[in-house]
Amino acid sequence: SLGPENIELYYPKRFTDRIKVPFIFYVRESGEIKAVYCRGKHTASGATFNIKRGVGSIDIDAASLAREVNFTVGGKKVSASVTKIDDPYIDLFGTISSETVIPANSLVRVTGNLTIASTGSLTVNEGVVFLVDEAVDINLSGPVKFSGTAFNPVFVTCTRGDRYWGGFITKVSAGTVEAHYTIFCRSGYYDSDDYAWGHAGRQALFYTGNSTLTLDHCFMLDHIGQIFMAGLSAQIREWQD
C-alpha cells in the first residue's frame, strides 16, 4: 500500500464512442518518480492494472466510462473527470498544401491517407481528439505539431478501439513531427511488403527518415507495431526548454 506518495494522472479530457481511453499513472515522492510496485483498479469495472517502478496505465472502453472515473492505486483513491463529445468531426484526407490549424478541443477524423505537402503544415491544438481510420497513414513532406498541455493533452488513436491505424511516415527533411503532451495509441497496422521495417518486420508509429522527431512529455500505449523506425539521417530528440 502507498503512503504519502502523490499519484500523477494523465489522460484525454474528452472521448467519443467506439474507442478505448487511456489513463496513465505516475507515483511520485518529492517530485521524483518512486520505483514502487503495486496494483491499481478501475472501480466501476473491477479491471486491474500494475504499477511497475512507479508507472502504469489502463485502457478503458468508452462504453464503460461515466463523467467521473474512479480508481484505486496502492490503496489510494484517484479520480478523473472526462466529457463525452458528439460534435461533428473535422474530416481530414488527401493533401494539405497550406497552413492548417485545428482549434483546441476539436474532434478530428482522418478518413483516408493524409499527406502534408512541402507547402503545407498541420498544427493540432490542446485537447483535440484526433481519430485515424483503420490502416490509414499520414505521410509528411511538411511539418506537423501537436500542442497538448499537461492538463489537456492531445489524443491520437484509431477510430475503433479494436483496430489499428498506420503511422507517420517521413522521408524528407521538412517532414518533421513536434509533439507536446500528446498520447499516441493503436498504430502499426501493416506488416508486409513496403512496411516490413527493422528487426520487427512491421510498421512503426513514427518512420523518421532524413528528418527530426521531437517529443515533450508524450505517451505511447497499445501499439501493435514498433514505436520508432529511424531511417537514414534521422534524429529523435527529447524536448529541451
Coordinates of N, CA and C in Angstrom, one line a residue:
S1 N 0.8 -1.2 0.0 CA 0.0 0.0 0.0 C 0.9 1.2 0.0
L2 N 0.4 2.3 -0.7 CA 1.1 3.5 -0.8 C 0.9 4.3 0.5
G3 N 1.8 5.2 0.8 CA 1.7 6.1 2.0 C 1.6 7.5 1.5
P4 N 2.6 8.3 1.8 CA 2.5 9.8 1.5 C 2.7 10.1 0.0
E5 N 3.0 9.1 -0.8 CA 3.3 9.4 -2.2 C 2.1 10.1 -2.9
N6 N 2.5 10.9 -3.9 CA 1.5 11.6 -4.8 C 1.3 10.7 -6.0
I7 N 0.1 10.7 -6.5 CA -0.2 10.0 -7.8 C -0.6 11.0 -8.9
E8 N 0.2 11.0 -9.9 CA 0.1 12.0 -11.0 C -0.7 11.2 -12.1
L9 N -1.7 11.8 -12.7 CA -2.5 11.1 -13.7 C -2.6 12.0 -15.0
Y10 N -2.3 11.3 -16.1 CA -2.5 11.9 -17.4 C -3.6 11.2 -18.2
Y11 N -4.4 11.9 -18.9 CA -5.5 11.2 -19.7 C -6.2 12.2 -20.6
P12 N -6.8 11.8 -21.7 CA -7.6 12.7 -22.5 C -8.8 13.2 -21.7
K13 N -9.1 14.5 -21.8 CA -10.2 15.0 -21.1 C -11.5 14.8 -21.8
R14 N -11.4 14.4 -23.1 CA -12.6 14.2 -23.9 C -12.5 12.8 -24.6
F15 N -13.6 12.2 -25.0 CA -13.6 11.0 -25.7 C -14.9 10.9 -26.5
T16 N -14.9 9.9 -27.4 CA -16.1 9.6 -28.2 C -16.3 8.1 -28.2
D17 N -17.4 7.7 -28.9 CA -17.8 6.3 -28.9 C -16.8 5.4 -29.6
R18 N -16.8 4.1 -29.3 CA -16.1 3.1 -30.0 C -14.6 3.0 -29.8
I19 N -14.0 3.9 -29.0 CA -12.6 3.9 -28.8 C -12.3 3.4 -27.4
K20 N -11.0 3.2 -27.1 CA -10.5 3.0 -25.8 C -9.8 4.2 -25.3
V21 N -10.0 4.5 -24.0 CA -9.4 5.7 -23.4 C -8.3 5.4 -22.4
P22 N -7.1 5.9 -22.6 CA -6.0 5.5 -21.7 C -5.9 6.5 -20.5
F23 N -5.5 5.9 -19.4 CA -5.2 6.6 -18.2 C -3.8 6.2 -17.7
I24 N -3.0 7.2 -17.5 CA -1.5 6.9 -17.2 C -1.2 7.4 -15.9
F25 N -0.6 6.6 -15.1 CA -0.3 6.9 -13.6 C 1.2 7.0 -13.4
Y26 N 1.6 8.0 -12.6 CA 3.0 8.1 -12.1 C 2.9 8.2 -10.6
V27 N 3.6 7.4 -9.8 CA 3.7 7.6 -8.4 C 5.0 8.4 -8.1
R28 N 4.8 9.5 -7.4 CA 5.9 10.4 -7.2 C 6.1 10.7 -5.7
E29 N 7.3 11.0 -5.3 CA 7.6 11.4 -4.0 C 8.7 12.5 -4.1
S30 N 8.3 13.6 -3.5 CA 9.2 14.8 -3.6 C 9.5 15.2 -5.0
G31 N 8.5 15.0 -5.9 CA 8.6 15.4 -7.3 C 9.2 14.3 -8.2
E32 N 9.8 13.3 -7.6 CA 10.5 12.3 -8.4 C 9.7 11.0 -8.5
I33 N 9.8 10.3 -9.6 CA 9.1 9.0 -9.7 C 9.7 8.1 -8.7
K34 N 8.8 7.4 -7.9 CA 9.3 6.5 -6.9 C 9.1 5.1 -7.5
A35 N 10.1 4.3 -7.5 CA 10.1 3.0 -8.2 C 9.4 1.9 -7.3
V36 N 8.1 2.1 -7.1 CA 7.3 1.2 -6.3 C 6.6 0.2 -7.3
Y37 N 6.1 -0.9 -6.7 CA 5.3 -1.9 -7.4 C 4.0 -2.0 -6.6
C38 N 2.9 -1.9 -7.2 CA 1.6 -2.0 -6.5 C 0.5 -2.3 -7.6
R39 N -0.7 -2.5 -7.1 CA -1.8 -2.9 -8.0 C -2.8 -1.7 -8.1
G40 N -3.3 -1.4 -9.3 CA -4.4 -0.4 -9.4 C -5.7 -1.1 -9.9
K41 N -6.8 -0.4 -9.7 CA -8.1 -0.9 -10.1 C -9.0 0.2 -10.6
H42 N -9.7 -0.1 -11.7 CA -10.8 0.8 -12.1 C -12.0 0.4 -11.3
T43 N -12.5 1.3 -10.5 CA -13.5 0.9 -9.5 C -14.8 0.4 -10.2
A44 N -15.3 1.0 -11.2 CA -16.6 0.7 -11.8 C -16.6 -0.7 -12.4
S45 N -15.5 -1.1 -13.2 CA -15.5 -2.4 -13.9 C -14.7 -3.4 -13.1
G46 N -13.9 -3.1 -12.1 CA -13.1 -4.0 -11.4 C -11.8 -4.4 -12.2
A47 N -11.6 -3.8 -13.4 CA -10.4 -4.1 -14.1 C -9.2 -3.7 -13.4
T48 N -8.1 -4.5 -13.4 CA -6.9 -4.2 -12.6 C -5.7 -3.9 -13.6
F49 N -4.8 -3.2 -13.0 CA -3.5 -3.0 -13.8 C -2.4 -2.9 -12.8
N50 N -1.2 -3.0 -13.3 CA 0.0 -3.0 -12.4 C 0.7 -1.6 -12.5
I51 N 1.2 -1.2 -11.4 CA 2.2 -0.1 -11.3 C 3.6 -0.8 -11.2
K52 N 4.5 -0.5 -12.1 CA 5.8 -1.1 -12.1 C 6.8 0.0 -12.1
R53 N 7.7 0.0 -11.1 CA 8.7 1.0 -10.9 C 8.0 2.4 -11.0
G54 N 6.9 2.5 -10.4 CA 6.2 3.8 -10.2 C 5.4 4.3 -11.4
V55 N 5.2 3.4 -12.5 CA 4.5 3.8 -13.7 C 3.5 2.7 -14.1
G56 N 2.3 3.1 -14.5 CA 1.4 2.1 -15.0 C 0.3 2.8 -15.8
S57 N -0.5 2.0 -16.5 CA -1.6 2.5 -17.3 C -2.7 1.5 -17.5
I58 N -3.9 2.0 -17.9 CA -5.0 1.1 -18.2 C -5.8 1.8 -19.4
D59 N -6.3 1.0 -20.3 CA -7.3 1.4 -21.3 C -8.7 1.0 -20.9
I60 N -9.6 1.9 -21.0 CA -11.0 1.6 -20.7 C -11.9 1.9 -21.9
D61 N -12.8 0.9 -22.2 CA -13.7 1.1 -23.3 C -14.6 2.3 -23.0
A62 N -14.8 3.1 -24.1 CA -15.6 4.3 -24.0 C -17.0 4.0 -23.4
A63 N -17.6 2.8 -23.7 CA -18.9 2.4 -23.2 C -18.9 2.3 -21.7
S64 N -17.8 2.1 -21.1 CA -17.7 1.8 -19.7 C -17.4 3.1 -18.9
L65 N -17.3 4.3 -19.5 CA -16.9 5.5 -18.9 C -18.1 6.3 -18.5
A66 N -18.1 6.8 -17.3 CA -19.0 7.8 -16.8 C -18.3 9.2 -16.7
R67 N -18.9 10.2 -16.4 CA -18.3 11.5 -16.3 C -17.2 11.5 -15.3
E68 N -17.4 10.9 -14.2 CA -16.3 10.7 -13.2 C -15.8 9.3 -13.2
V69 N -14.5 9.2 -13.3 CA -13.9 7.9 -13.4 C -13.0 7.7 -12.2
N70 N -13.3 6.6 -11.4 CA -12.6 6.4 -10.1 C -11.7 5.2 -10.2
F71 N -10.5 5.4 -9.5 CA -9.5 4.3 -9.4 C -9.0 4.2 -8.0
T72 N -8.5 3.0 -7.7 CA -7.6 2.9 -6.5 C -6.2 2.5 -7.0
V73 N -5.2 3.1 -6.4 CA -3.8 2.8 -6.8 C -3.0 2.6 -5.5
G74 N -2.6 1.4 -5.2 CA -1.9 1.1 -4.0 C -2.8 1.5 -2.8
G75 N -4.1 1.3 -2.9 CA -5.0 1.6 -1.8 C -5.4 3.1 -1.7
K76 N -4.9 3.9 -2.5 CA -5.3 5.3 -2.5 C -6.3 5.6 -3.6
K77 N -7.2 6.5 -3.4 CA -8.3 6.8 -4.3 C -7.8 7.9 -5.3
V78 N -8.1 7.7 -6.6 CA -7.7 8.7 -7.6 C -9.0 8.8 -8.5
S79 N -9.3 10.1 -8.8 CA -10.5 10.3 -9.7 C -10.1 11.2 -10.9
A80 N -10.8 11.0 -12.0 CA -10.6 11.7 -13.2 C -12.0 12.1 -13.7
S81 N -12.0 13.3 -14.4 CA -13.3 13.8 -15.0 C -13.1 13.9 -16.5
V82 N -14.0 13.2 -17.2 CA -14.0 13.2 -18.7 C -15.3 13.6 -19.2
T83 N -15.3 14.0 -20.5 CA -16.5 14.5 -21.2 C -16.7 13.8 -22.5
K84 N -17.8 13.2 -22.7 CA -18.1 12.6 -24.0 C -18.6 13.7 -25.0
I85 N -18.0 13.6 -26.2 CA -18.3 14.6 -27.2 C -19.0 14.0 -28.4
D86 N -20.0 14.6 -28.8 CA -20.8 14.2 -30.0 C -20.7 15.2 -31.1
D87 N -19.7 16.1 -31.1 CA -19.6 17.2 -32.0 C -19.4 16.6 -33.4
P88 N -19.8 17.3 -34.5 CA -19.4 16.9 -35.8 C -17.9 17.0 -35.9
Y89 N -17.3 16.0 -36.6 CA -15.8 15.9 -36.7 C -15.3 16.7 -37.9
I90 N -14.1 17.2 -37.7 CA -13.4 17.8 -38.8 C -12.8 16.6 -39.6
D91 N -13.1 16.5 -40.9 CA -12.7 15.4 -41.8 C -11.4 15.8 -42.5
L92 N -10.4 15.0 -42.3 CA -9.1 15.2 -43.0 C -8.8 14.0 -43.9
F93 N -8.4 14.3 -45.1 CA -7.9 13.2 -46.0 C -7.2 13.9 -47.2
G94 N -6.6 13.2 -48.0 CA -6.0 13.8 -49.2 C -4.7 14.5 -48.9
T95 N -4.5 15.7 -49.5 CA -3.3 16.5 -49.3 C -3.6 17.9 -48.7
I96 N -2.8 18.2 -47.7 CA -2.8 19.5 -47.1 C -1.6 20.3 -47.7
S97 N -1.9 21.3 -48.4 CA -0.9 22.1 -49.1 C -0.7 23.5 -48.6
S98 N -1.4 23.9 -47.5 CA -1.3 25.2 -46.9 C -1.3 25.1 -45.4
E99 N -1.1 26.2 -44.7 CA -1.0 26.1 -43.2 C -2.4 25.8 -42.7
T100 N -2.5 24.7 -41.9 CA -3.8 24.3 -41.4 C -3.7 24.1 -39.9
V101 N -4.7 24.8 -39.2 CA -4.7 24.8 -37.7 C -6.0 24.2 -37.2
I102 N -5.9 23.2 -36.3 CA -7.0 22.5 -35.7 C -7.3 23.2 -34.4
P103 N -8.5 23.8 -34.2 CA -8.8 24.5 -32.9 C -8.7 23.6 -31.7
A104 N -8.5 24.2 -30.6 CA -8.4 23.4 -29.3 C -9.8 22.7 -29.1
N105 N -9.7 21.5 -28.5 CA -10.8 20.7 -28.1 C -11.7 20.2 -29.2
S106 N -11.2 20.2 -30.5 CA -12.0 19.7 -31.6 C -11.9 18.2 -31.7
L107 N -12.9 17.6 -32.5 CA -12.9 16.2 -32.8 C -12.5 16.1 -34.3
V108 N -11.4 15.4 -34.6 CA -10.9 15.2 -35.9 C -11.0 13.7 -36.3
R109 N -11.3 13.5 -37.6 CA -11.2 12.1 -38.1 C -10.5 12.1 -39.4
V110 N -9.4 11.3 -39.5 CA -8.7 11.2 -40.7 C -9.3 9.9 -41.4
T111 N -10.0 10.1 -42.5 CA -10.8 9.1 -43.1 C -10.1 8.4 -44.3
G112 N -8.9 9.0 -44.7 CA -8.2 8.4 -45.8 C -6.7 8.8 -45.7
N113 N -5.8 8.1 -46.4 CA -4.4 8.5 -46.3 C -4.3 10.0 -46.4
L114 N -3.4 10.6 -45.6 CA -3.3 12.0 -45.5 C -1.8 12.4 -45.8
T115 N -1.6 13.4 -46.6 CA -0.3 13.9 -47.0 C -0.2 15.3 -46.6
I116 N 0.9 15.7 -45.9 CA 1.2 17.1 -45.6 C 2.3 17.4 -46.7
A117 N 1.9 18.3 -47.6 CA 2.8 18.6 -48.7 C 3.9 19.6 -48.2
S118 N 4.9 19.7 -49.0 CA 6.1 20.6 -48.6 C 5.6 22.1 -48.4
T119 N 4.5 22.4 -49.1 CA 4.0 23.8 -48.9 C 3.0 23.9 -47.8
G120 N 2.7 22.8 -47.1 CA 1.7 22.8 -46.1 C 2.2 22.5 -44.7
S121 N 1.4 22.6 -43.7 CA 1.7 22.3 -42.3 C 0.4 22.0 -41.6
L122 N 0.5 21.3 -40.5 CA -0.6 20.9 -39.7 C -0.3 21.2 -38.2
T123 N -1.1 22.0 -37.6 CA -0.9 22.3 -36.1 C -2.2 21.8 -35.4
V124 N -2.0 21.0 -34.4 CA -3.2 20.4 -33.7 C -3.1 21.0 -32.2
N125 N -4.1 21.7 -31.8 CA -4.0 22.4 -30.6 C -4.5 21.5 -29.4
E126 N -4.4 22.0 -28.2 CA -4.6 21.2 -27.0 C -6.0 20.6 -27.0
G127 N -6.2 19.5 -26.4 CA -7.5 18.9 -26.1 C -8.1 18.2 -27.3
V128 N -7.4 18.2 -28.5 CA -8.0 17.6 -29.7 C -8.0 16.1 -29.6
V129 N -9.2 15.5 -29.9 CA -9.3 14.1 -30.1 C -9.1 13.8 -31.6
F130 N -8.0 13.1 -31.9 CA -7.5 13.0 -33.3 C -7.6 11.5 -33.7
L131 N -8.7 11.2 -34.4 CA -9.0 9.8 -34.7 C -8.6 9.5 -36.1
V132 N -7.9 8.3 -36.3 CA -7.4 7.9 -37.6 C -8.1 6.6 -37.9
D133 N -8.6 6.5 -39.1 CA -9.3 5.2 -39.5 C -8.3 4.1 -39.7
E134 N -8.8 2.9 -39.6 CA -8.0 1.6 -39.7 C -7.2 1.7 -41.0
A135 N -5.9 1.3 -40.9 CA -4.9 1.2 -42.0 C -4.5 2.5 -42.6
V136 N -4.9 3.6 -42.1 CA -4.6 4.9 -42.7 C -3.2 5.4 -42.3
D137 N -2.5 5.9 -43.2 CA -1.1 6.5 -43.0 C -1.2 8.0 -43.1
I138 N -0.2 8.7 -42.4 CA 0.0 10.1 -42.5 C 1.4 10.3 -43.0
N139 N 1.5 10.8 -44.3 CA 2.7 11.0 -44.9 C 3.2 12.5 -44.9
L140 N 4.4 12.7 -44.5 CA 4.9 14.0 -44.2 C 6.0 14.5 -45.1
S141 N 5.7 15.6 -45.8 CA 6.7 16.3 -46.5 C 6.7 17.8 -46.0
G142 N 5.9 18.0 -45.0 CA 5.8 19.3 -44.3 C 5.6 19.0 -42.8
P143 N 5.7 20.0 -42.0 CA 5.7 19.8 -40.5 C 4.4 19.6 -39.9
V144 N 4.4 18.7 -38.9 CA 3.2 18.5 -38.0 C 3.6 18.9 -36.6
K145 N 2.7 19.6 -35.9 CA 2.9 20.0 -34.5 C 1.7 19.7 -33.7
F146 N 1.9 18.9 -32.6 CA 0.8 18.6 -31.6 C 1.1 19.4 -30.4
S147 N 0.2 20.3 -30.0 CA 0.4 21.3 -29.0 C -0.5 21.0 -27.8
G148 N -0.4 19.8 -27.2 CA -1.1 19.5 -26.0 C -0.5 20.2 -24.8
T149 N -1.2 20.1 -23.6 CA -0.7 20.6 -22.4 C -0.8 19.5 -21.3
A150 N -0.2 19.7 -20.2 CA -0.2 18.7 -19.1 C -1.7 18.5 -18.6
F151 N -2.5 19.6 -18.6 CA -3.9 19.4 -18.1 C -4.8 19.0 -19.3
N152 N -4.4 19.2 -20.5 CA -5.3 19.0 -21.6 C -4.5 18.4 -22.8
P153 N -4.1 17.1 -22.7 CA -3.3 16.6 -23.8 C -4.1 16.4 -25.1
V154 N -3.3 16.3 -26.2 CA -3.9 15.8 -27.5 C -3.9 14.3 -27.4
F155 N -4.9 13.7 -28.0 CA -5.1 12.3 -28.0 C -5.2 11.8 -29.4
V156 N -4.3 11.0 -29.9 CA -4.2 10.4 -31.2 C -4.4 8.9 -31.1
T157 N -5.5 8.4 -31.8 CA -5.8 7.0 -31.7 C -6.6 6.5 -32.9
C158 N -6.8 5.2 -33.0 CA -7.7 4.7 -34.1 C -9.1 4.9 -33.8
T159 N -9.9 5.1 -34.9 CA -11.3 5.3 -34.8 C -12.1 4.2 -34.0
R160 N -11.5 3.0 -34.1 CA -12.1 1.9 -33.4 C -11.2 1.3 -32.4
G161 N -11.7 1.0 -31.2 CA -10.9 0.5 -30.1 C -10.3 -0.9 -30.3
D162 N -10.9 -1.6 -31.3 CA -10.4 -3.0 -31.5 C -9.6 -3.0 -32.9
R163 N -9.2 -1.9 -33.4 CA -8.5 -1.8 -34.7 C -7.2 -1.0 -34.5
Y164 N -6.5 -0.9 -35.7 CA -5.2 -0.1 -35.6 C -5.1 0.7 -36.9
W165 N -4.6 1.9 -36.7 CA -4.2 2.8 -37.9 C -2.8 2.5 -38.3
G166 N -2.3 3.3 -39.3 CA -1.0 3.0 -39.8 C 0.1 3.7 -39.0
G167 N 0.6 4.8 -39.4 CA 1.6 5.6 -38.7 C 2.0 6.8 -39.5
F168 N 2.9 7.6 -38.9 CA 3.5 8.8 -39.6 C 4.7 8.3 -40.4
I169 N 4.8 8.7 -41.6 CA 5.9 8.4 -42.5 C 6.5 9.6 -43.1
T170 N 7.8 9.8 -42.8 CA 8.5 11.0 -43.4 C 9.9 10.5 -43.9
K171 N 10.2 11.0 -45.1 CA 11.5 10.6 -45.7 C 12.2 11.8 -46.2
V172 N 11.8 13.0 -45.9 CA 12.4 14.3 -46.3 C 12.6 15.2 -45.1
S173 N 13.6 16.1 -45.2 CA 14.0 16.9 -44.0 C 12.9 17.8 -43.5
A174 N 12.0 18.2 -44.4 CA 10.9 19.2 -44.0 C 9.8 18.4 -43.3
G175 N 9.7 17.1 -43.4 CA 8.6 16.4 -42.8 C 8.8 16.1 -41.3
T176 N 8.8 17.1 -40.5 CA 9.1 16.9 -39.1 C 7.9 16.7 -38.2
V177 N 8.0 16.1 -37.1 CA 7.0 16.0 -36.1 C 7.5 16.6 -34.8
E178 N 6.7 17.5 -34.2 CA 7.0 18.0 -32.9 C 5.7 17.8 -32.1
A179 N 5.8 17.2 -30.9 CA 4.7 16.8 -30.1 C 4.9 17.2 -28.6
H180 N 4.0 17.9 -28.0 CA 4.0 18.2 -26.6 C 2.8 17.6 -25.9
Y181 N 3.0 16.9 -24.8 CA 1.9 16.3 -24.1 C 0.8 15.7 -25.0
T182 N 1.2 14.7 -25.7 CA 0.4 14.0 -26.7 C 0.4 12.5 -26.3
I183 N -0.8 11.9 -26.4 CA -1.0 10.5 -26.1 C -1.2 9.8 -27.5
F184 N -0.4 8.9 -27.9 CA -0.5 8.2 -29.1 C -0.9 6.7 -28.9
C185 N -1.9 6.2 -29.5 CA -2.4 4.8 -29.3 C -2.7 4.2 -30.6
R186 N -2.5 2.8 -30.6 CA -3.1 1.9 -31.6 C -2.7 2.2 -33.0
S187 N -1.4 2.2 -33.3 CA -0.8 2.3 -34.6 C -0.2 1.0 -35.0
G188 N 0.4 0.9 -36.3 CA 1.2 -0.2 -36.7 C 0.5 -1.2 -37.5
Y189 N -0.5 -0.8 -38.3 CA -1.4 -1.8 -39.0 C -0.6 -2.7 -39.9
Y190 N 0.3 -2.2 -40.7 CA 0.9 -3.0 -41.8 C 2.1 -3.8 -41.3
D191 N 2.3 -5.0 -41.9 CA 3.4 -5.9 -41.5 C 4.0 -6.7 -42.7
S192 N 3.8 -6.1 -43.9 CA 4.4 -6.8 -45.1 C 4.8 -5.8 -46.2
D193 N 5.4 -6.4 -47.2 CA 5.8 -5.6 -48.4 C 6.6 -4.4 -48.0
D194 N 6.2 -3.2 -48.3 CA 7.0 -2.0 -48.1 C 7.0 -1.6 -46.6
Y195 N 6.3 -2.3 -45.7 CA 6.2 -2.0 -44.3 C 7.0 -3.0 -43.4
A196 N 7.7 -3.9 -44.0 CA 8.5 -4.9 -43.2 C 9.8 -4.2 -42.7
W197 N 9.6 -3.3 -41.7 CA 10.7 -2.5 -41.3 C 11.5 -3.1 -40.1
G198 N 12.8 -3.0 -40.2 CA 13.6 -3.3 -39.0 C 13.5 -4.7 -38.5
H199 N 14.0 -5.0 -37.3 CA 14.0 -6.3 -36.7 C 12.6 -6.9 -36.5
A200 N 11.6 -6.0 -36.3 CA 10.3 -6.5 -36.0 C 9.5 -6.8 -37.3
G201 N 9.9 -6.3 -38.4 CA 9.2 -6.5 -39.7 C 7.8 -6.0 -39.7
R202 N 7.6 -4.8 -39.1 CA 6.3 -4.3 -39.0 C 6.4 -2.7 -39.0
Q203 N 5.3 -2.1 -39.4 CA 5.2 -0.7 -39.4 C 5.4 -0.1 -38.0
A204 N 5.9 1.2 -38.0 CA 6.2 1.9 -36.8 C 5.2 3.0 -36.7
L205 N 5.0 3.5 -35.4 CA 4.2 4.7 -35.2 C 4.9 5.9 -35.9
F206 N 6.2 6.0 -35.8 CA 7.0 7.1 -36.4 C 8.1 6.4 -37.3
Y207 N 8.0 6.6 -38.6 CA 9.1 6.3 -39.5 C 9.7 7.7 -39.8
T208 N 10.9 7.9 -39.4 CA 11.6 9.2 -39.5 C 12.9 9.0 -40.3
G209 N 12.8 9.4 -41.5 CA 14.0 9.3 -42.4 C 14.4 10.7 -42.9
N210 N 15.7 11.0 -42.7 CA 16.2 12.3 -43.2 C 15.5 13.5 -42.5
S211 N 15.0 13.3 -41.3 CA 14.2 14.2 -40.6 C 14.3 14.2 -39.1
T212 N 13.5 15.0 -38.4 CA 13.6 15.1 -37.0 C 12.3 14.9 -36.3
L213 N 12.3 14.1 -35.2 CA 11.1 13.8 -34.4 C 11.4 14.4 -33.0
T214 N 10.6 15.3 -32.5 CA 10.9 15.9 -31.2 C 9.7 15.7 -30.3
L215 N 9.9 15.1 -29.1 CA 8.8 14.7 -28.2 C 9.0 15.3 -26.9
D216 N 8.0 15.9 -26.3 CA 8.0 16.5 -25.0 C 6.8 16.0 -24.2
H217 N 7.1 15.1 -23.2 CA 6.1 14.6 -22.3 C 5.0 13.9 -23.2
C218 N 5.4 12.9 -24.0 CA 4.5 12.2 -24.8 C 4.4 10.7 -24.3
F219 N 3.3 10.1 -24.7 CA 2.9 8.7 -24.2 C 2.5 7.9 -25.3
M220 N 3.0 6.6 -25.4 CA 2.7 5.7 -26.5 C 2.2 4.4 -25.8
L221 N 1.0 4.0 -26.1 CA 0.4 2.9 -25.5 C -0.4 2.0 -26.5
D222 N -0.3 0.7 -26.3 CA -1.1 -0.3 -27.0 C -1.0 -0.2 -28.5
H223 N 0.3 -0.2 -29.0 CA 0.5 -0.2 -30.4 C 0.8 -1.7 -30.8
I224 N 0.4 -2.1 -32.0 CA 0.6 -3.5 -32.4 C 2.0 -3.6 -33.1
G225 N 2.6 -2.4 -33.5 CA 3.8 -2.4 -34.2 C 4.9 -1.8 -33.3
Q226 N 6.0 -1.3 -34.0 CA 7.1 -0.6 -33.3 C 6.6 0.8 -33.0
I227 N 7.4 1.5 -32.2 CA 7.2 2.9 -31.9 C 8.1 3.8 -32.8
F228 N 9.4 3.5 -32.9 CA 10.3 4.3 -33.7 C 10.9 3.4 -34.8
M229 N 11.0 3.9 -36.0 CA 11.9 3.4 -37.0 C 12.7 4.5 -37.6
A230 N 14.0 4.6 -37.3 CA 14.8 5.7 -37.7 C 15.5 5.3 -39.0
G231 N 15.1 6.0 -40.1 CA 15.8 5.9 -41.3 C 17.1 6.6 -41.4
L232 N 17.7 6.7 -42.6 CA 19.0 7.4 -42.7 C 18.8 8.9 -42.3
S233 N 19.9 9.3 -41.6 CA 20.0 10.7 -41.2 C 18.8 11.2 -40.3
A234 N 18.3 10.3 -39.5 CA 17.1 10.7 -38.6 C 17.6 11.1 -37.3
Q235 N 16.8 12.0 -36.6 CA 17.1 12.4 -35.3 C 15.8 12.3 -34.4
I236 N 16.0 11.6 -33.3 CA 14.9 11.6 -32.3 C 15.3 12.3 -31.1
R237 N 14.6 13.4 -30.7 CA 15.1 14.3 -29.7 C 14.0 14.4 -28.6
E238 N 14.5 14.5 -27.3 CA 13.7 14.9 -26.2 C 13.7 16.4 -26.2
W239 N 12.5 16.9 -25.9 CA 12.3 18.4 -25.9 C 13.1 19.0 -24.8
Q240 N 13.8 20.1 -25.2 CA 14.5 20.9 -24.2 C 14.0 22.3 -24.2
D241 N 13.5 22.8 -23.0 CA 13.0 24.2 -22.9 C 14.1 25.2 -23.2

